[in-house]
Amino acid sequence: MKPKVNHRQPTLFIEIIKGLAANKLTLILLAVILLSSLTVVQVTHLARQQLIEQDKLLQERDELDLEWRYLLVEEEFYSQHARIEEIATMQLDMKRPTSQDEQVIVLP
């Protein structure tokens, strides 16, 4: 006895395609769902990239702020020296010695 070959067994994929082709609204909704899901993935990716860029910019801002503070301290240091020199010159009538005013002392 020969076993029966069942040629009428439908495949699931073919039945799904037939069902989608029969109902155009379902096909359109499926396409919209796929498109929106791809859009969500793209938007999530772009948002993550922007967060990474924001973190880099915040770190750069912090580094620049630190450098700016160091420059303020340095400016304060040099401005105090210039102020002292100005007071010495104007109020105390002091001046830098010239080479004729210098005396060299040699120790044995």
Short mmCIF file of N, CA and C in Angstrom, two decimals:
data_model
loop_
_atom_site.label_atom_id
_atom_site.label_comp_id
_atom_site.label_asym_id
_atom_site.label_seq_id
_atom_site.Cartn_x
_atom_site.Cartn_y
_atom_site.Cartn_z
N MET A 1 0.80 -1.18 0.00
CA MET A 1 0.00 0.00 0.00
C MET A 1 0.85 1.25 0.00
N LYS A 2 0.49 2.13 -0.86
CA LYS A 2 1.23 3.39 -0.96
C LYS A 2 0.67 4.40 0.04
N PRO A 3 1.60 5.14 0.69
CA PRO A 3 1.10 6.19 1.59
C PRO A 3 0.54 7.34 0.78
N LYS A 4 -0.47 7.96 1.35
CA LYS A 4 -1.10 9.08 0.66
C LYS A 4 -0.22 10.32 0.80
N VAL A 5 -0.08 11.02 -0.26
CA VAL A 5 0.64 12.29 -0.24
C VAL A 5 -0.39 13.38 -0.22
N ASN A 6 -0.34 14.17 0.79
CA ASN A 6 -1.33 15.23 0.95
C ASN A 6 -0.79 16.51 0.33
N HIS A 7 -1.22 16.82 -0.86
CA HIS A 7 -0.80 18.02 -1.57
C HIS A 7 -1.63 19.21 -1.16
N ARG A 8 -2.65 18.98 -0.43
CA ARG A 8 -3.57 20.07 -0.07
C ARG A 8 -3.16 20.77 1.21
N GLN A 9 -2.05 20.33 1.84
CA GLN A 9 -1.63 20.95 3.08
C GLN A 9 -1.06 22.34 2.77
N PRO A 10 -1.73 23.40 3.22
CA PRO A 10 -1.27 24.76 2.87
C PRO A 10 -0.09 25.16 3.75
N THR A 11 0.73 25.99 3.19
CA THR A 11 1.82 26.53 3.98
C THR A 11 1.35 27.83 4.62
N LEU A 12 1.86 28.11 5.77
CA LEU A 12 1.40 29.26 6.54
C LEU A 12 1.72 30.58 5.83
N PHE A 13 2.89 30.65 5.25
CA PHE A 13 3.30 31.89 4.59
C PHE A 13 2.37 32.23 3.42
N ILE A 14 2.05 31.23 2.64
CA ILE A 14 1.17 31.47 1.48
C ILE A 14 -0.21 31.91 1.94
N GLU A 15 -0.70 31.32 3.01
CA GLU A 15 -2.02 31.71 3.53
C GLU A 15 -2.01 33.14 4.06
N ILE A 16 -0.92 33.54 4.69
CA ILE A 16 -0.82 34.91 5.18
C ILE A 16 -0.81 35.89 4.03
N ILE A 17 -0.06 35.58 2.99
CA ILE A 17 0.00 36.45 1.81
C ILE A 17 -1.38 36.55 1.15
N LYS A 18 -2.07 35.44 1.04
CA LYS A 18 -3.42 35.45 0.44
C LYS A 18 -4.37 36.30 1.28
N GLY A 19 -4.27 36.17 2.61
CA GLY A 19 -5.13 36.95 3.50
C GLY A 19 -4.85 38.44 3.40
N LEU A 20 -3.57 38.81 3.31
CA LEU A 20 -3.21 40.22 3.17
C LEU A 20 -3.65 40.78 1.83
N ALA A 21 -3.50 40.00 0.79
CA ALA A 21 -3.91 40.46 -0.53
C ALA A 21 -5.42 40.63 -0.61
N ALA A 22 -6.16 39.82 0.12
CA ALA A 22 -7.61 39.92 0.09
C ALA A 22 -8.09 41.16 0.83
N ASN A 23 -7.37 41.57 1.87
CA ASN A 23 -7.80 42.72 2.66
C ASN A 23 -6.74 43.82 2.55
N LYS A 24 -7.03 44.80 1.73
CA LYS A 24 -6.07 45.88 1.46
C LYS A 24 -5.82 46.74 2.70
N LEU A 25 -6.84 46.94 3.51
CA LEU A 25 -6.68 47.75 4.72
C LEU A 25 -5.67 47.11 5.67
N THR A 26 -5.71 45.80 5.82
CA THR A 26 -4.75 45.11 6.67
C THR A 26 -3.34 45.27 6.14
N LEU A 27 -3.19 45.19 4.84
CA LEU A 27 -1.87 45.36 4.22
C LEU A 27 -1.34 46.77 4.45
N ILE A 28 -2.21 47.76 4.31
CA ILE A 28 -1.79 49.15 4.54
C ILE A 28 -1.40 49.36 5.99
N LEU A 29 -2.21 48.81 6.91
CA LEU A 29 -1.91 48.95 8.33
C LEU A 29 -0.60 48.24 8.69
N LEU A 30 -0.34 47.11 8.08
CA LEU A 30 0.92 46.40 8.32
C LEU A 30 2.11 47.25 7.85
N ALA A 31 1.97 47.86 6.69
CA ALA A 31 3.04 48.72 6.17
C ALA A 31 3.26 49.92 7.09
N VAL A 32 2.17 50.51 7.58
CA VAL A 32 2.28 51.64 8.50
C VAL A 32 2.96 51.23 9.80
N ILE A 33 2.62 50.06 10.32
CA ILE A 33 3.24 49.56 11.55
C ILE A 33 4.73 49.35 11.35
N LEU A 34 5.11 48.75 10.24
CA LEU A 34 6.53 48.53 9.96
C LEU A 34 7.28 49.86 9.81
N LEU A 35 6.67 50.79 9.11
CA LEU A 35 7.29 52.10 8.92
C LEU A 35 7.44 52.83 10.25
N SER A 36 6.41 52.79 11.06
CA SER A 36 6.49 53.49 12.35
C SER A 36 7.51 52.82 13.28
N SER A 37 7.61 51.50 13.23
CA SER A 37 8.60 50.83 14.08
C SER A 37 10.02 51.19 13.65
N LEU A 38 10.26 51.27 12.35
CA LEU A 38 11.58 51.69 11.86
C LEU A 38 11.87 53.14 12.25
N THR A 39 10.83 53.96 12.22
CA THR A 39 10.99 55.36 12.62
C THR A 39 11.34 55.47 14.10
N VAL A 40 10.71 54.65 14.93
CA VAL A 40 11.02 54.66 16.37
C VAL A 40 12.47 54.26 16.60
N VAL A 41 12.93 53.26 15.89
CA VAL A 41 14.32 52.83 16.02
C VAL A 41 15.26 53.96 15.60
N GLN A 42 14.96 54.62 14.49
CA GLN A 42 15.82 55.71 14.01
C GLN A 42 15.83 56.88 14.98
N VAL A 43 14.67 57.25 15.49
CA VAL A 43 14.59 58.38 16.42
C VAL A 43 15.32 58.06 17.72
N THR A 44 15.21 56.83 18.20
CA THR A 44 15.93 56.41 19.41
C THR A 44 17.43 56.48 19.19
N HIS A 45 17.87 56.04 18.04
CA HIS A 45 19.30 56.10 17.72
C HIS A 45 19.79 57.54 17.69
N LEU A 46 19.05 58.41 17.03
CA LEU A 46 19.44 59.82 16.96
C LEU A 46 19.44 60.47 18.33
N ALA A 47 18.47 60.13 19.17
CA ALA A 47 18.41 60.70 20.52
C ALA A 47 19.63 60.26 21.34
N ARG A 48 20.03 59.01 21.20
CA ARG A 48 21.21 58.53 21.92
C ARG A 48 22.47 59.23 21.43
N GLN A 49 22.57 59.44 20.12
CA GLN A 49 23.73 60.16 19.59
C GLN A 49 23.78 61.58 20.13
N GLN A 50 22.64 62.23 20.22
CA GLN A 50 22.59 63.60 20.73
C GLN A 50 22.93 63.64 22.22
N LEU A 51 22.53 62.63 22.98
CA LEU A 51 22.89 62.57 24.39
C LEU A 51 24.40 62.40 24.56
N ILE A 52 24.99 61.58 23.72
CA ILE A 52 26.45 61.40 23.77
C ILE A 52 27.14 62.71 23.43
N GLU A 53 26.66 63.41 22.41
CA GLU A 53 27.24 64.70 22.03
C GLU A 53 27.05 65.72 23.15
N GLN A 54 25.90 65.70 23.80
CA GLN A 54 25.64 66.61 24.91
C GLN A 54 26.62 66.34 26.06
N ASP A 55 26.86 65.07 26.37
CA ASP A 55 27.82 64.73 27.42
C ASP A 55 29.22 65.23 27.08
N LYS A 56 29.62 65.08 25.83
CA LYS A 56 30.94 65.57 25.40
C LYS A 56 31.02 67.08 25.54
N LEU A 57 29.96 67.78 25.14
CA LEU A 57 29.96 69.23 25.23
C LEU A 57 29.95 69.71 26.69
N LEU A 58 29.24 69.01 27.55
CA LEU A 58 29.24 69.36 28.97
C LEU A 58 30.62 69.15 29.59
N GLN A 59 31.28 68.08 29.19
CA GLN A 59 32.64 67.83 29.69
C GLN A 59 33.59 68.91 29.19
N GLU A 60 33.46 69.29 27.92
CA GLU A 60 34.30 70.35 27.37
C GLU A 60 34.03 71.67 28.08
N ARG A 61 32.75 71.94 28.39
CA ARG A 61 32.40 73.17 29.12
C ARG A 61 33.05 73.19 30.50
N ASP A 62 33.03 72.04 31.17
CA ASP A 62 33.65 71.97 32.49
C ASP A 62 35.16 72.20 32.42
N GLU A 63 35.79 71.63 31.40
CA GLU A 63 37.23 71.83 31.23
C GLU A 63 37.54 73.29 30.93
N LEU A 64 36.74 73.92 30.07
CA LEU A 64 36.96 75.34 29.76
C LEU A 64 36.69 76.22 30.98
N ASP A 65 35.70 75.87 31.78
CA ASP A 65 35.42 76.62 32.99
C ASP A 65 36.59 76.53 33.96
N LEU A 66 37.16 75.35 34.10
CA LEU A 66 38.32 75.17 34.97
C LEU A 66 39.51 75.99 34.47
N GLU A 67 39.74 75.95 33.17
CA GLU A 67 40.83 76.74 32.58
C GLU A 67 40.60 78.23 32.79
N TRP A 68 39.35 78.67 32.64
CA TRP A 68 39.01 80.08 32.85
C TRP A 68 39.30 80.50 34.29
N ARG A 69 38.99 79.62 35.25
CA ARG A 69 39.27 79.93 36.66
C ARG A 69 40.77 80.05 36.90
N TYR A 70 41.54 79.16 36.30
CA TYR A 70 43.00 79.26 36.44
C TYR A 70 43.51 80.58 35.85
N LEU A 71 42.95 80.97 34.72
CA LEU A 71 43.36 82.23 34.10
C LEU A 71 42.98 83.43 34.96
N LEU A 72 41.84 83.36 35.62
CA LEU A 72 41.47 84.45 36.54
C LEU A 72 42.44 84.56 37.70
N VAL A 73 42.84 83.41 38.24
CA VAL A 73 43.81 83.43 39.33
C VAL A 73 45.14 83.99 38.85
N GLU A 74 45.57 83.59 37.67
CA GLU A 74 46.82 84.10 37.11
C GLU A 74 46.73 85.60 36.85
N GLU A 75 45.61 86.05 36.32
CA GLU A 75 45.42 87.48 36.08
C GLU A 75 45.47 88.26 37.40
N GLU A 76 44.85 87.73 38.42
CA GLU A 76 44.87 88.37 39.73
C GLU A 76 46.30 88.46 40.26
N PHE A 77 47.06 87.38 40.06
CA PHE A 77 48.45 87.38 40.52
C PHE A 77 49.26 88.47 39.82
N TYR A 78 49.14 88.54 38.49
CA TYR A 78 49.91 89.53 37.75
C TYR A 78 49.41 90.94 37.97
N SER A 79 48.13 91.11 38.18
CA SER A 79 47.62 92.47 38.42
C SER A 79 48.08 92.98 39.78
N GLN A 80 48.23 92.12 40.77
CA GLN A 80 48.75 92.56 42.07
C GLN A 80 50.19 93.03 41.92
N HIS A 81 50.99 92.32 41.15
CA HIS A 81 52.38 92.72 40.94
C HIS A 81 52.44 94.08 40.24
N ALA A 82 51.62 94.26 39.22
CA ALA A 82 51.62 95.53 38.49
C ALA A 82 51.15 96.66 39.40
N ARG A 83 50.19 96.39 40.26
CA ARG A 83 49.69 97.42 41.19
C ARG A 83 50.77 97.82 42.18
N ILE A 84 51.48 96.84 42.71
CA ILE A 84 52.57 97.13 43.65
C ILE A 84 53.65 97.96 42.98
N GLU A 85 53.97 97.58 41.74
CA GLU A 85 55.00 98.33 41.01
C GLU A 85 54.54 99.76 40.74
N GLU A 86 53.28 99.94 40.42
CA GLU A 86 52.74 101.27 40.17
C GLU A 86 52.78 102.13 41.44
N ILE A 87 52.40 101.56 42.57
CA ILE A 87 52.44 102.31 43.84
C ILE A 87 53.88 102.68 44.19
N ALA A 88 54.81 101.73 43.97
CA ALA A 88 56.21 102.01 44.26
C ALA A 88 56.74 103.12 43.38
N THR A 89 56.33 103.16 42.14
CA THR A 89 56.82 104.18 41.22
C THR A 89 56.18 105.53 41.50
N MET A 90 54.87 105.57 41.67
CA MET A 90 54.16 106.84 41.81
C MET A 90 54.26 107.43 43.22
N GLN A 91 53.92 106.66 44.21
CA GLN A 91 53.82 107.21 45.56
C GLN A 91 55.18 107.26 46.27
N LEU A 92 55.99 106.24 46.07
CA LEU A 92 57.27 106.18 46.78
C LEU A 92 58.43 106.69 45.94
N ASP A 93 58.15 107.03 44.71
CA ASP A 93 59.16 107.57 43.78
C ASP A 93 60.34 106.61 43.63
N MET A 94 60.04 105.33 43.54
CA MET A 94 61.07 104.32 43.36
C MET A 94 61.23 104.02 41.88
N LYS A 95 62.39 103.51 41.51
CA LYS A 95 62.62 103.11 40.12
C LYS A 95 63.55 101.91 40.10
N ARG A 96 63.59 101.26 38.97
CA ARG A 96 64.47 100.10 38.83
C ARG A 96 65.91 100.60 38.71
N PRO A 97 66.83 99.88 39.33
CA PRO A 97 68.23 100.30 39.23
C PRO A 97 68.78 100.05 37.83
N THR A 98 69.62 100.95 37.38
CA THR A 98 70.28 100.76 36.08
C THR A 98 71.60 100.02 36.31
N SER A 99 72.29 99.71 35.26
CA SER A 99 73.55 98.98 35.40
C SER A 99 74.62 99.84 36.08
N GLN A 100 74.53 101.17 35.97
CA GLN A 100 75.50 102.04 36.65
C GLN A 100 75.24 102.05 38.16
N ASP A 101 74.00 101.82 38.57
CA ASP A 101 73.66 101.83 39.98
C ASP A 101 73.99 100.50 40.67
N GLU A 102 74.26 99.47 39.92
CA GLU A 102 74.53 98.17 40.50
C GLU A 102 75.96 98.07 40.97
N GLN A 103 76.16 97.38 42.05
CA GLN A 103 77.50 97.14 42.59
C GLN A 103 77.66 95.63 42.77
N VAL A 104 78.75 95.11 42.32
CA VAL A 104 79.03 93.69 42.44
C VAL A 104 79.99 93.48 43.59
N ILE A 105 79.63 92.61 44.49
CA ILE A 105 80.49 92.31 45.63
C ILE A 105 81.00 90.88 45.45
N VAL A 106 82.30 90.75 45.50
CA VAL A 106 82.92 89.46 45.33
C VAL A 106 83.35 88.94 46.71
N LEU A 107 82.89 87.79 47.07
CA LEU A 107 83.25 87.20 48.35
C LEU A 107 84.41 86.24 48.14
N PRO A 108 85.40 86.25 49.06
CA PRO A 108 86.55 85.34 48.89
C PRO A 108 86.21 83.91 49.12
#
